[in-house]
Amino acid sequence: MLFSIGAITVMASAIVAYHFHSGYPENHSLIYNYFWQKNFTSQVLNGEIYPRWLYGTMDGLGAPVFYYYAPLPFYLFTFISILFGNFGGDFTVLTIGHFSIYTLSGLAFYAFIKTLVECRWAVAMSVLYMVLPYHYIDLEVRGALGEASAYIWLPLIIKYLLKSG
């Protein structure tokens, strides 16, 4: 079990290692994710449990961002901000969040698939799940953090649907 977690974490590290060296990828949503992360974290740390209107966006006018987009990854980024602060620069929180989304989705897939196959195959399939084209493109090219975070929950939902059926 510990080997499996380690292997999945190492693979997630390998996927984002380039980002730690060369910076966060310039994806389609980079500018939005950066400002959303900064404003969401600021508002949560100021006591707002579920910020729906981000005051610091749109030149101070604000925007109803989280009426449409899922805030789950931004709670993750808030937690990362609390742990690491501004260590390494502005985009480090997004990069660590990227790593976390990959790792959590791999671990969730492992939790699901290990009930169907033996451990070594479960690890291999979990690694494959992390780098499947659309999963990878969602994070690396599109920067769709909400969609990519959904990949964490899908294997768990399937696992518990199979368990209850």
Coordinates of C-alpha atoms in Angstrom, one line a residue:
M1 CA 0.0 0.0 0.0
L2 CA 2.8 2.5 1.0
F3 CA 4.7 1.5 -2.2
S4 CA 1.6 2.2 -4.3
I5 CA 1.1 5.6 -2.7
G6 CA 4.7 6.4 -3.2
A7 CA 4.8 5.3 -6.8
I8 CA 1.7 7.4 -7.7
T9 CA 3.2 10.4 -5.9
V10 CA 6.5 10.0 -7.7
M11 CA 4.7 9.9 -11.0
A12 CA 2.7 13.0 -10.2
S13 CA 6.0 14.7 -9.3
A14 CA 7.5 13.6 -12.6
I15 CA 4.5 15.1 -14.5
V16 CA 4.9 18.5 -12.9
A17 CA 8.6 18.6 -12.3
Y18 CA 9.0 20.8 -15.4
H19 CA 6.7 23.3 -13.9
F20 CA 8.7 23.6 -10.7
H21 CA 11.8 24.2 -12.8
S22 CA 10.4 26.4 -15.6
G23 CA 7.3 27.8 -14.1
Y24 CA 3.6 27.2 -14.2
P25 CA 2.4 26.3 -17.8
E26 CA 0.9 29.1 -19.9
N27 CA -2.4 27.5 -20.4
H28 CA -5.7 28.9 -21.7
S29 CA -7.0 29.8 -18.2
L30 CA -3.7 30.9 -16.6
I31 CA -4.6 34.5 -16.0
Y32 CA -8.0 33.6 -14.6
N33 CA -6.8 30.9 -12.4
Y34 CA -4.1 33.1 -10.9
F35 CA -6.4 36.0 -10.0
W36 CA -9.2 33.6 -8.9
Q37 CA -6.7 31.8 -6.6
K38 CA -5.3 35.0 -5.1
N39 CA -8.7 36.6 -4.5
F40 CA -10.5 33.4 -3.3
T41 CA -7.7 32.6 -0.8
S42 CA -7.7 36.2 0.4
Q43 CA -11.5 36.2 1.0
V44 CA -11.5 32.8 2.7
L45 CA -8.7 33.9 5.0
N46 CA -10.7 37.0 5.8
G47 CA -13.6 34.8 7.0
E48 CA -15.8 34.3 4.0
I49 CA -16.5 30.6 3.9
Y50 CA -17.8 30.4 0.3
P51 CA -16.7 33.4 -1.8
R52 CA -19.0 33.7 -4.8
W53 CA -18.2 37.3 -5.7
L54 CA -14.5 37.9 -6.0
Y55 CA -14.0 41.5 -5.1
G56 CA -10.5 41.9 -6.4
T57 CA -11.2 40.9 -10.0
M58 CA -12.2 43.1 -13.0
D59 CA -10.2 46.1 -11.8
G60 CA -11.8 46.1 -8.4
L61 CA -15.4 45.8 -9.6
G62 CA -15.5 42.1 -8.8
A63 CA -17.1 39.2 -10.5
P64 CA -19.6 36.4 -9.7
V65 CA -17.0 33.8 -10.6
F66 CA -18.1 30.9 -8.4
Y67 CA -21.7 31.0 -9.3
Y68 CA -20.6 29.2 -12.4
Y69 CA -17.2 27.6 -11.8
A70 CA -16.7 24.9 -9.1
P71 CA -14.6 26.3 -6.2
L72 CA -13.2 23.0 -5.0
P73 CA -9.7 23.4 -6.5
F74 CA -9.6 26.9 -5.0
Y75 CA -10.2 25.5 -1.5
L76 CA -7.2 23.2 -2.2
F77 CA -5.2 26.2 -3.2
T78 CA -6.2 28.1 -0.1
F79 CA -5.0 25.2 2.0
I80 CA -1.7 25.1 0.1
S81 CA -1.4 28.9 0.6
I82 CA -1.8 28.4 4.3
L83 CA 0.9 25.7 4.3
F84 CA 3.5 27.3 2.0
G85 CA 2.6 31.0 2.0
N86 CA 4.2 32.8 -1.0
F87 CA 7.2 30.4 -1.0
G88 CA 8.7 30.4 -4.4
G89 CA 6.7 33.1 -6.0
D90 CA 3.1 33.8 -7.1
F91 CA 2.6 30.7 -9.3
T92 CA 4.0 28.2 -6.8
V93 CA 0.6 27.7 -5.2
L94 CA -0.9 26.8 -8.6
T95 CA 2.0 24.5 -9.4
I96 CA 1.6 22.6 -6.1
G97 CA -2.2 22.5 -6.7
H98 CA -1.5 21.0 -10.1
F99 CA 0.6 18.3 -8.4
S100 CA -2.1 17.8 -5.8
I101 CA -4.8 17.3 -8.4
Y102 CA -2.7 14.7 -10.3
T103 CA -1.8 12.9 -7.1
L104 CA -5.3 12.9 -5.6
S105 CA -6.8 11.7 -8.9
G106 CA -4.2 8.9 -9.1
L107 CA -4.8 7.8 -5.5
A108 CA -8.6 7.9 -6.1
F109 CA -8.3 5.7 -9.1
Y110 CA -6.0 3.4 -7.2
A111 CA -8.6 3.1 -4.4
F112 CA -11.2 2.1 -7.1
I113 CA -9.2 -0.2 -9.3
K114 CA -7.3 -2.1 -6.5
T115 CA -10.6 -3.8 -5.7
L116 CA -10.6 -5.3 -9.3
V117 CA -6.9 -6.1 -10.0
E118 CA -3.8 -6.9 -8.1
C119 CA -1.6 -4.1 -6.7
R120 CA 1.0 -3.7 -9.4
W121 CA -1.6 -3.4 -12.1
A122 CA -3.6 -1.0 -10.0
V123 CA -0.5 1.2 -9.7
A124 CA 0.1 1.0 -13.4
M125 CA -3.5 1.8 -14.2
S126 CA -3.5 4.7 -11.8
V127 CA -0.4 6.2 -13.4
L128 CA -2.1 5.8 -16.8
Y129 CA -5.2 7.5 -15.5
M130 CA -3.2 10.5 -14.5
V131 CA -1.7 11.0 -18.0
L132 CA -4.7 10.1 -20.1
P133 CA -4.9 12.7 -22.9
Y134 CA -8.0 14.6 -21.8
H135 CA -7.0 14.5 -18.2
Y136 CA -3.6 15.8 -19.0
I137 CA -4.9 18.4 -21.6
D138 CA -7.4 19.7 -19.1
L139 CA -4.6 20.7 -16.7
E140 CA -1.7 21.4 -19.0
V141 CA -3.4 23.1 -22.0
R142 CA -6.8 24.3 -20.9
G143 CA -6.0 25.0 -17.3
A144 CA -9.6 23.8 -16.4
L145 CA -9.0 23.2 -12.7
G146 CA -12.6 22.5 -11.9
E147 CA -12.9 19.8 -14.6
A148 CA -9.5 18.3 -13.6
S149 CA -10.6 18.2 -10.0
A150 CA -13.6 16.1 -11.0
Y151 CA -11.2 13.4 -12.0
I152 CA -10.6 12.9 -8.3
W153 CA -14.2 12.0 -7.6
L154 CA -15.2 9.9 -10.6
P155 CA -13.3 6.7 -9.6
L156 CA -14.6 7.0 -6.0
I157 CA -18.2 7.3 -7.2
I158 CA -17.7 4.3 -9.4
K159 CA -16.1 2.3 -6.6
Y160 CA -19.0 3.0 -4.2
L161 CA -21.6 2.4 -6.9
L162 CA -20.1 -1.0 -7.6
K163 CA -19.9 -1.7 -3.8
S164 CA -23.5 -0.9 -3.2
G165 CA -24.8 -2.8 -6.2

